[in-house]
XYZ file of C-alpha atoms in Angstrom:
118
model
C 70.881 -97.251 63.022
C 71.171 -100.074 65.444
C 74.194 -98.525 67.277
C 71.808 -96.621 69.358
C 71.307 -99.382 70.761
C 75.091 -98.709 72.524
C 73.659 -94.974 73.245
C 70.974 -96.814 76.011
C 73.771 -98.467 76.780
C 75.938 -96.232 77.579
C 74.055 -94.396 79.267
C 72.182 -96.296 81.924
C 75.913 -97.883 82.783
C 77.111 -94.156 83.498
C 73.845 -93.227 85.468
C 74.271 -96.317 86.943
C 78.113 -96.533 87.861
C 77.082 -92.201 88.852
C 74.696 -93.070 91.279
C 76.554 -96.027 92.744
C 80.239 -93.571 93.226
C 77.585 -90.287 95.331
C 76.705 -94.167 97.436
C 80.216 -94.785 98.279
C 81.757 -91.805 98.358
C 79.182 -89.286 99.652
C 77.026 -91.934 101.713
C 73.466 -90.533 103.030
C 73.498 -88.235 106.262
C 71.661 -89.839 109.234
C 69.068 -87.554 108.896
C 68.249 -89.199 105.837
C 65.180 -91.653 105.422
C 66.165 -95.751 105.396
C 64.263 -96.128 101.598
C 66.433 -93.330 100.480
C 69.134 -95.828 100.525
C 67.830 -98.738 99.539
C 66.262 -97.173 96.712
C 68.960 -95.332 95.695
C 70.588 -98.853 94.735
C 67.376 -100.419 93.469
C 67.784 -97.440 90.448
C 71.854 -98.444 90.275
C 70.589 -101.993 90.275
C 67.625 -101.339 87.268
C 70.449 -98.827 85.476
C 72.122 -101.848 85.232
C 69.616 -104.515 84.049
C 68.499 -102.370 80.987
C 72.528 -101.340 80.211
C 72.399 -105.228 79.060
C 69.483 -105.549 78.300
C 69.934 -102.682 74.951
C 73.745 -104.718 74.489
C 72.237 -107.733 74.189
C 69.631 -106.186 72.444
C 71.973 -104.964 69.562
C 73.697 -109.250 69.002
C 70.736 -110.478 68.649
C 68.725 -107.599 67.213
C 65.350 -110.004 66.118
C 64.686 -109.368 69.562
C 64.380 -105.824 69.585
C 61.161 -104.262 69.279
C 59.062 -106.115 72.128
C 61.735 -104.958 74.153
C 62.506 -101.766 73.661
C 59.497 -100.949 73.721
C 60.416 -101.138 77.543
C 63.276 -99.523 77.449
C 61.439 -96.777 75.373
C 58.521 -96.099 77.397
C 60.959 -96.019 80.844
C 63.478 -93.371 79.248
C 60.150 -91.542 78.137
C 58.862 -91.671 81.715
C 61.720 -90.656 82.698
C 61.662 -87.541 80.432
C 58.606 -86.669 81.396
C 59.657 -86.844 85.462
C 62.633 -84.785 84.715
C 60.005 -82.431 82.902
C 58.174 -81.690 85.617
C 60.273 -81.954 88.686
C 62.236 -78.908 86.803
C 59.021 -77.219 86.171
C 58.289 -76.808 89.761
C 62.098 -75.601 90.394
C 62.613 -79.633 92.588
C 66.144 -79.956 90.029
C 67.920 -77.399 88.451
C 68.641 -76.561 84.551
C 71.889 -79.046 84.936
C 69.940 -82.297 86.628
C 67.117 -81.839 84.353
C 69.978 -82.570 80.468
C 71.345 -84.680 82.663
C 68.268 -86.904 83.562
C 65.268 -85.810 81.475
C 67.012 -84.384 78.367
C 69.508 -87.223 78.225
C 66.503 -89.844 78.078
C 64.077 -87.816 76.557
C 66.646 -87.291 73.200
C 67.500 -91.918 73.894
C 63.075 -91.846 73.908
C 63.321 -90.446 71.066
C 66.131 -93.140 69.375
C 64.382 -95.950 70.877
C 61.017 -95.063 69.382
C 62.190 -94.965 65.472
C 64.807 -97.832 66.327
C 61.497 -99.297 67.175
C 59.129 -98.141 63.066
C 62.651 -99.011 61.679
C 61.612 -102.720 62.780
C 58.272 -103.339 62.746
């Protein structure tokens, strides 16, 4: 059951690497707002921070519930943001699956893991 944490960590590390590689290999256009690159770099940091936290929790399971509530809430939020953006046609199905659905699945697993440990 605790291996769910490693799944969450892997998804965060993969997302961080994907976004970072987009920045490195496809720099923003000069017409992009200056905040765009800052936001993307911030998201990379958030992804790696949460990935590291889930890895830490895997090895220190006694702390899982209070910290995992934040992760479960954030992943739930990501799912609902993805669902909203898909419903108003701002992202395509592929992006919704990559971002929204995967975060929704991990959020559900995290909520189950929280229940398991309480």
